[in-house]
CSV table of C-alpha atoms in Angstrom, one decimal:
chain,number,residue,atom,x,y,z
A,29,MET,CA,102.0,67.7,113.2
A,30,LEU,CA,103.1,69.7,110.2
A,31,ARG,CA,103.8,67.6,107.2
A,32,TRP,CA,105.9,68.8,104.3
A,33,ARG,CA,104.3,68.8,100.9
A,34,ASP,CA,104.5,65.5,98.9
A,35,GLU,CA,104.6,67.4,95.6
A,36,PRO,CA,106.6,70.5,94.6
A,37,MET,CA,104.6,73.8,94.5
A,38,GLN,CA,103.5,74.7,91.0
A,39,ILE,CA,105.6,77.6,89.6
A,40,ARG,CA,104.1,79.8,86.9
A,41,ASP,CA,105.1,82.5,84.5
A,42,PHE,CA,104.0,85.9,85.8
A,43,GLY,CA,102.5,87.1,82.5
A,44,THR,CA,105.3,88.0,80.1
A,45,THR,CA,107.3,89.9,82.8
A,46,GLY,CA,110.0,87.3,83.0
A,47,ILE,CA,109.2,86.7,86.7
A,48,LYS,CA,108.1,83.3,87.9
A,49,VAL,CA,105.7,82.9,90.9
A,50,SER,CA,104.3,80.1,93.0
A,51,ALA,CA,100.6,79.3,92.4
A,52,LEU,CA,100.0,80.0,96.0
A,53,GLY,CA,101.6,83.1,97.6
A,54,LEU,CA,101.6,84.4,101.2
A,55,GLY,CA,99.5,87.5,101.9
A,56,ALA,CA,101.7,89.1,104.5
A,57,GLY,CA,99.2,91.4,106.1
A,58,HIS,CA,98.9,89.3,109.3
A,59,LEU,CA,102.7,89.3,109.5
A,60,GLY,CA,102.7,92.9,110.5
A,61,ASP,CA,100.6,92.3,113.6
A,62,SER,CA,102.7,92.9,116.8
A,63,SER,CA,100.8,90.2,118.6
A,64,LEU,CA,102.8,87.8,116.4
A,65,SER,CA,106.3,87.5,117.9
A,66,ASP,CA,109.4,87.9,115.9
A,67,LYS,CA,110.3,84.2,116.5
A,68,GLU,CA,106.9,83.2,115.1
A,69,ALA,CA,107.2,85.5,112.1
A,70,ASP,CA,110.7,84.2,111.3
A,71,HIS,CA,109.5,80.6,111.5
A,72,LEU,CA,106.4,81.2,109.4
A,73,LEU,CA,108.3,83.0,106.6
A,74,ASN,CA,111.2,80.6,106.3
A,75,CYS,CA,108.9,77.5,106.5
A,76,ALA,CA,106.8,79.1,103.7
A,77,VAL,CA,109.9,79.3,101.5
A,78,ASP,CA,110.9,75.8,102.4
A,79,MET,CA,107.4,74.6,101.4
A,80,GLY,CA,107.8,76.1,97.9
A,81,MET,CA,106.2,79.5,98.2
A,82,THR,CA,108.1,82.2,96.3
A,83,LEU,CA,105.6,85.1,96.2
A,84,PHE,CA,105.3,87.3,99.3
A,85,ASP,CA,102.8,90.1,99.1
A,86,THR,CA,103.0,93.0,101.5
A,87,ALA,CA,102.3,96.7,101.7
A,88,ARG,CA,103.3,100.0,103.2
A,89,GLY,CA,100.1,99.8,105.3
A,90,TYR,CA,100.7,96.4,106.8
A,91,GLU,CA,102.4,97.6,110.0
A,92,ARG,CA,105.6,95.6,110.6
A,93,SER,CA,105.2,93.3,107.6
A,94,GLU,CA,107.9,94.8,105.3
A,95,GLU,CA,110.3,95.1,108.2
A,96,ARG,CA,109.9,91.5,109.1
A,97,ILE,CA,110.3,90.3,105.6
A,98,GLY,CA,113.6,92.2,105.5
A,99,LYS,CA,114.7,90.9,108.8
A,100,PHE,CA,113.9,87.2,108.3
A,101,LEU,CA,114.1,86.7,104.5
A,102,SER,CA,116.8,89.0,103.2
A,103,HIS,CA,119.3,86.2,103.4
A,104,ARG,CA,117.1,84.2,100.9
A,105,ARG,CA,116.5,87.1,98.6
A,106,THR,CA,117.1,85.1,95.4
A,107,GLU,CA,114.5,82.5,96.4
A,108,VAL,CA,111.6,85.0,96.8
A,109,VAL,CA,109.5,87.4,94.8
A,110,ILE,CA,108.7,90.5,96.8
A,111,SER,CA,105.4,92.3,96.0
A,112,THR,CA,104.6,95.4,97.9
A,113,LYS,CA,102.3,98.5,97.6
A,114,VAL,CA,103.0,102.2,97.8
A,115,GLY,CA,101.6,105.6,97.4
A,116,TYR,CA,100.7,106.8,100.9
A,117,GLY,CA,101.8,107.1,104.5
A,118,ILE,CA,105.4,108.5,104.1
A,119,PRO,CA,106.0,111.3,106.6
A,120,GLY,CA,106.8,114.6,104.8
A,121,PHE,CA,105.2,113.6,101.5
A,122,ALA,CA,101.6,114.2,100.4
A,123,ASP,CA,99.8,110.9,99.5
A,124,TRP,CA,99.4,110.0,95.9
A,125,THR,CA,102.2,112.2,94.6
A,126,TYR,CA,105.2,111.5,92.4
A,127,ASP,CA,107.6,112.1,95.3
A,128,CYS,CA,105.6,110.0,97.7
A,129,VAL,CA,105.7,107.0,95.3
A,130,LEU,CA,109.5,107.3,95.0
A,131,ALA,CA,109.9,107.7,98.7
A,132,GLY,CA,107.7,104.6,99.3
A,133,VAL,CA,109.9,102.5,97.0
A,134,ARG,CA,113.0,103.7,98.7
A,135,GLN,CA,111.6,103.0,102.2
A,136,ALA,CA,110.3,99.5,101.2
A,137,MET,CA,113.8,98.6,99.9
A,138,GLN,CA,115.4,99.8,103.1
A,139,LEU,CA,112.9,97.9,105.3
A,140,MET,CA,113.2,94.7,103.3
A,141,LYS,CA,117.0,95.0,103.0
A,142,THR,CA,117.1,94.7,99.2
A,143,ASP,CA,118.4,96.9,96.4
A,144,TYR,CA,115.4,96.1,94.1
A,145,LEU,CA,111.7,95.2,94.4
A,146,ASP,CA,110.1,92.7,92.1
A,147,ILE,CA,106.5,94.0,91.9
A,148,VAL,CA,105.3,97.4,93.2
A,149,HIS,CA,101.6,98.2,93.2
A,150,LEU,CA,99.9,101.5,93.5
A,151,HIS,CA,97.6,100.5,96.4
A,152,SER,CA,94.0,101.3,95.6
A,153,CYS,CA,95.0,104.6,94.0
A,154,PRO,CA,91.9,106.6,92.9
A,155,ALA,CA,91.1,106.7,89.2
A,156,GLU,CA,91.3,110.4,89.1
A,157,VAL,CA,94.9,110.3,90.4
A,158,LEU,CA,95.8,107.6,87.9
A,159,ARG,CA,94.5,109.8,85.0
A,160,GLN,CA,96.7,112.7,86.1
A,161,GLY,CA,99.7,110.4,85.4
A,162,ALA,CA,102.3,111.5,88.0
A,163,VAL,CA,102.1,108.4,90.1
A,164,GLY,CA,102.5,106.2,87.0
A,165,ASP,CA,105.5,108.3,86.0
A,166,ALA,CA,107.1,107.7,89.4
A,167,LEU,CA,106.8,103.9,89.1
A,168,GLN,CA,108.1,104.0,85.5
A,169,ARG,CA,111.1,106.0,86.7
A,170,SER,CA,111.8,103.3,89.4
A,171,VAL,CA,111.7,100.7,86.7
A,172,GLU,CA,114.1,102.6,84.5
A,173,GLN,CA,116.4,103.0,87.5
A,174,GLY,CA,116.3,99.3,88.2
A,175,THR,CA,114.8,99.5,91.7
A,176,VAL,CA,111.5,98.0,90.5
A,177,ARG,CA,111.1,95.2,88.1
A,178,VAL,CA,107.4,95.4,87.4
A,179,ALA,CA,105.1,98.4,87.9
A,180,ALA,CA,101.7,97.2,89.0
A,181,TYR,CA,98.3,98.3,90.3
A,182,SER,CA,96.1,96.8,93.1
A,183,GLY,CA,92.5,97.8,93.3
A,184,GLU,CA,88.9,97.2,92.1
A,185,ASN,CA,86.1,98.3,89.8
A,186,GLU,CA,86.5,101.6,87.9
A,187,HIS,CA,89.9,102.2,89.3
A,188,LEU,CA,91.2,98.8,88.2
A,189,HIS,CA,89.8,99.4,84.7
A,190,VAL,CA,91.4,102.8,84.4
A,191,ALA,CA,94.7,101.2,85.5
A,192,LEU,CA,94.4,98.5,82.8
A,193,GLU,CA,93.5,100.9,80.0
A,194,SER,CA,96.3,103.3,81.0
A,195,SER,CA,98.9,100.9,79.7
A,196,ARG,CA,101.2,102.1,82.5
A,197,PHE,CA,101.3,98.8,84.4
A,198,ARG,CA,102.6,95.3,83.7
A,199,SER,CA,100.6,93.5,86.3
A,200,LEU,CA,97.4,93.8,88.3
A,201,GLN,CA,96.0,92.6,91.7
A,202,CYS,CA,92.3,92.3,92.5
A,203,SER,CA,89.8,90.2,94.3
A,204,ILE,CA,88.9,86.9,92.5
A,205,ASN,CA,87.0,84.2,94.2
A,206,ILE,CA,83.7,82.2,94.0
A,207,CYS,CA,81.8,85.3,95.3
A,208,ASP,CA,83.8,87.9,93.3
A,209,GLN,CA,83.9,86.9,89.6
A,210,ARG,CA,83.2,90.0,87.6
A,211,VAL,CA,86.7,90.6,86.3
A,212,LEU,CA,86.7,87.1,84.8
A,213,ASP,CA,84.4,88.1,81.9
A,214,GLY,CA,86.3,91.1,80.5
A,215,LEU,CA,89.1,92.7,82.4
A,216,LEU,CA,91.1,89.5,83.0
A,217,PRO,CA,91.1,88.4,79.4
A,218,ARG,CA,92.2,91.9,78.3
A,219,ALA,CA,95.0,91.9,80.8
A,220,LYS,CA,96.3,88.6,79.7
A,221,GLU,CA,96.2,89.6,76.0
A,222,ARG,CA,98.6,92.3,77.0
A,223,GLY,CA,100.9,89.9,78.8
A,224,MET,CA,100.2,91.2,82.2
A,225,GLY,CA,100.7,89.3,85.4
A,226,MET,CA,97.7,88.7,87.7
A,227,ILE,CA,97.6,88.2,91.4
A,228,ALA,CA,94.2,87.2,92.9
A,229,LYS,CA,93.6,88.5,96.4
A,230,ARG,CA,90.9,87.1,98.8
A,231,PRO,CA,90.8,83.8,96.9
A,232,VAL,CA,88.7,82.2,99.7
A,233,ALA,CA,86.3,85.1,99.9
A,234,ASN,CA,87.3,85.8,103.5
A,235,ALA,CA,85.9,82.3,104.4
A,236,PRO,CA,82.2,83.3,104.9
A,237,TRP,CA,81.4,79.6,105.8
A,238,ARG,CA,82.9,80.2,109.2
A,239,TYR,CA,79.8,82.0,110.3
A,240,ALA,CA,76.3,80.5,111.0
A,241,GLU,CA,74.7,83.9,110.7
A,242,CYS,CA,75.6,87.1,108.8
A,243,PRO,CA,78.8,88.5,110.4
A,244,VAL,CA,77.6,92.1,110.7
A,245,GLY,CA,80.4,94.5,110.9
A,246,ARG,CA,83.0,91.8,110.0
A,247,TYR,CA,85.1,91.8,106.9
A,248,ALA,CA,83.3,88.8,105.5
A,249,GLU,CA,79.8,90.3,105.6
A,250,GLU,CA,79.3,91.1,101.9
A,251,TYR,CA,80.8,87.8,100.8
A,252,TRP,CA,78.6,85.9,103.3
A,253,LYS,CA,75.5,87.4,101.7
A,254,ARG,CA,76.6,86.4,98.3
A,255,TRP,CA,77.6,82.9,99.3
A,256,LYS,CA,74.2,82.3,100.9
A,257,ALA,CA,72.4,83.7,97.9
A,258,MET,CA,74.3,81.4,95.5
A,259,ASN,CA,73.2,78.4,97.7
A,260,LEU,CA,76.0,76.1,96.8
A,261,GLU,CA,76.7,72.7,98.1
A,262,TYR,CA,79.5,70.3,97.2
A,263,GLY,CA,81.2,67.4,98.8
A,264,ILE,CA,84.5,69.3,98.9
A,265,PRO,CA,85.6,71.4,101.9
A,266,TRP,CA,84.8,75.0,101.3
A,267,GLN,CA,88.4,76.2,101.8
A,268,GLU,CA,89.7,73.7,99.3
A,269,LEU,CA,86.9,74.4,96.8
A,270,ALA,CA,87.5,78.1,96.9
A,271,LEU,CA,91.3,77.9,96.6
A,272,ARG,CA,91.1,75.5,93.7
A,273,PHE,CA,88.5,77.6,91.9
A,274,THR,CA,90.7,80.7,92.1
A,275,ALA,CA,94.1,79.3,91.7
A,276,PHE,CA,93.1,77.5,88.5
A,277,THR,CA,91.0,80.2,86.9
A,278,TRP,CA,92.5,80.9,83.5
A,279,GLY,CA,94.8,84.0,83.7
A,280,VAL,CA,95.5,83.9,87.4
A,281,ASP,CA,99.2,83.5,88.0
A,282,SER,CA,99.2,83.4,91.8
A,283,CYS,CA,96.6,83.7,94.6
A,284,ILE,CA,97.6,85.0,98.0
A,285,VAL,CA,96.2,83.8,101.3
A,286,GLY,CA,97.1,85.4,104.6
A,287,THR,CA,97.7,83.2,107.6
A,288,THR,CA,99.9,83.0,110.7
A,289,SER,CA,99.3,79.2,111.0
A,290,LEU,CA,101.7,76.7,109.5
A,291,ASP,CA,99.0,74.1,109.7
A,292,HIS,CA,96.7,76.3,107.6
A,293,LEU,CA,99.5,77.0,105.2
A,294,GLN,CA,100.2,73.3,104.7
A,295,GLN,CA,96.5,72.6,104.2
A,296,ASN,CA,96.3,75.3,101.6
A,297,ILE,CA,99.3,73.9,99.7
A,298,GLU,CA,97.7,70.5,99.8
A,299,SER,CA,94.5,71.9,98.3
A,300,ILE,CA,96.4,73.6,95.5
A,301,ASN,CA,98.3,70.4,94.8
A,302,LYS,CA,94.9,68.6,94.1
A,303,GLY,CA,94.7,70.6,90.9
A,304,LYS,CA,91.9,72.1,88.9
A,305,LEU,CA,88.3,71.4,90.0
A,306,PRO,CA,86.1,69.3,87.7
A,307,GLN,CA,84.8,71.4,84.8
A,308,SER,CA,81.2,70.7,85.8
A,309,ILE,CA,81.8,72.3,89.2
A,310,ILE,CA,83.5,75.3,87.7
A,311,ASP,CA,80.6,75.8,85.3
A,312,GLU,CA,78.1,75.6,88.1
A,313,LEU,CA,80.1,78.2,90.2
A,314,ARG,CA,80.2,80.5,87.2
A,315,THR,CA,76.5,80.1,86.5
A,316,ALA,CA,75.5,80.6,90.1
A,317,PHE,CA,77.5,83.9,90.3
A,318,HIS,CA,76.0,85.2,87.0
A,319,SER,CA,72.5,84.2,88.1
A,320,HIS,CA,72.6,86.0,91.4
A,321,ASP,CA,74.9,89.0,90.6
A,322,ASN,CA,73.1,92.0,92.0
A,323,ASN,CA,75.6,94.7,91.7
A,324,TRP,CA,78.3,92.4,93.1
A,325,ILE,CA,81.2,94.7,92.5
A,326,GLY,CA,84.8,93.9,93.4
A,327,GLN,CA,85.5,94.1,97.1
A,328,VAL,CA,88.3,96.4,98.1
């Protein structure tokens, strides 16, 4: 049976943007799957808010996700922080153009039944496009018009570094977990020095411990190889250990986990509420990554 949390969700400043976010947010990719009924989506979203989640992260590419957030959470708009991603997939507009970004913002607002969006990312926009400047200009125009509160970038590796150094964005989203730590040594400190918000995606590394053998062709394959190479073992359930590592990494404002299960949601909240891992375990996890890092780049 689902049990409500015993402690309130930790709420944090999102960099110096003026937005506050829950330490654990809902990655709403699964929400767009049509195998999930509207009734189930409604129940999941509203229970998540009732449990203390404020950050809901979606994207243009997540099928019905934006539509469902609008349909079932618009009446609670002041209780939630909406994070979405744009830059592609708008009929009649070429991807990664000024006009496509503006059209993506307009359509996201329409689908989510709101007159503003809190955080809007360029979704894995290529570095060469970022350097040209037009897509950044479009997001900046949206900020000036009041339709977007924070211009952001979601991506990895060279593209993420270009986004940071462009000074066009006030927040970033990237993969941060026990198997994906490279940004912790340089990019993350630089982002926080600039007051940027930081959302960690894939905080449980796609849960590679679910598989006895390498899940070839599955989304967790690369993380499974890294996890096995690091050869870690602790007396803490893997899901809990991974979540607590990411959520309490310095500079991470919120980490997003996707699920359609309220039981899993409750378990994740309980893990976060246990707080930071012992420093000795954190040090071992950091050392294990550094010792085995063999071109372990950020996973898109």
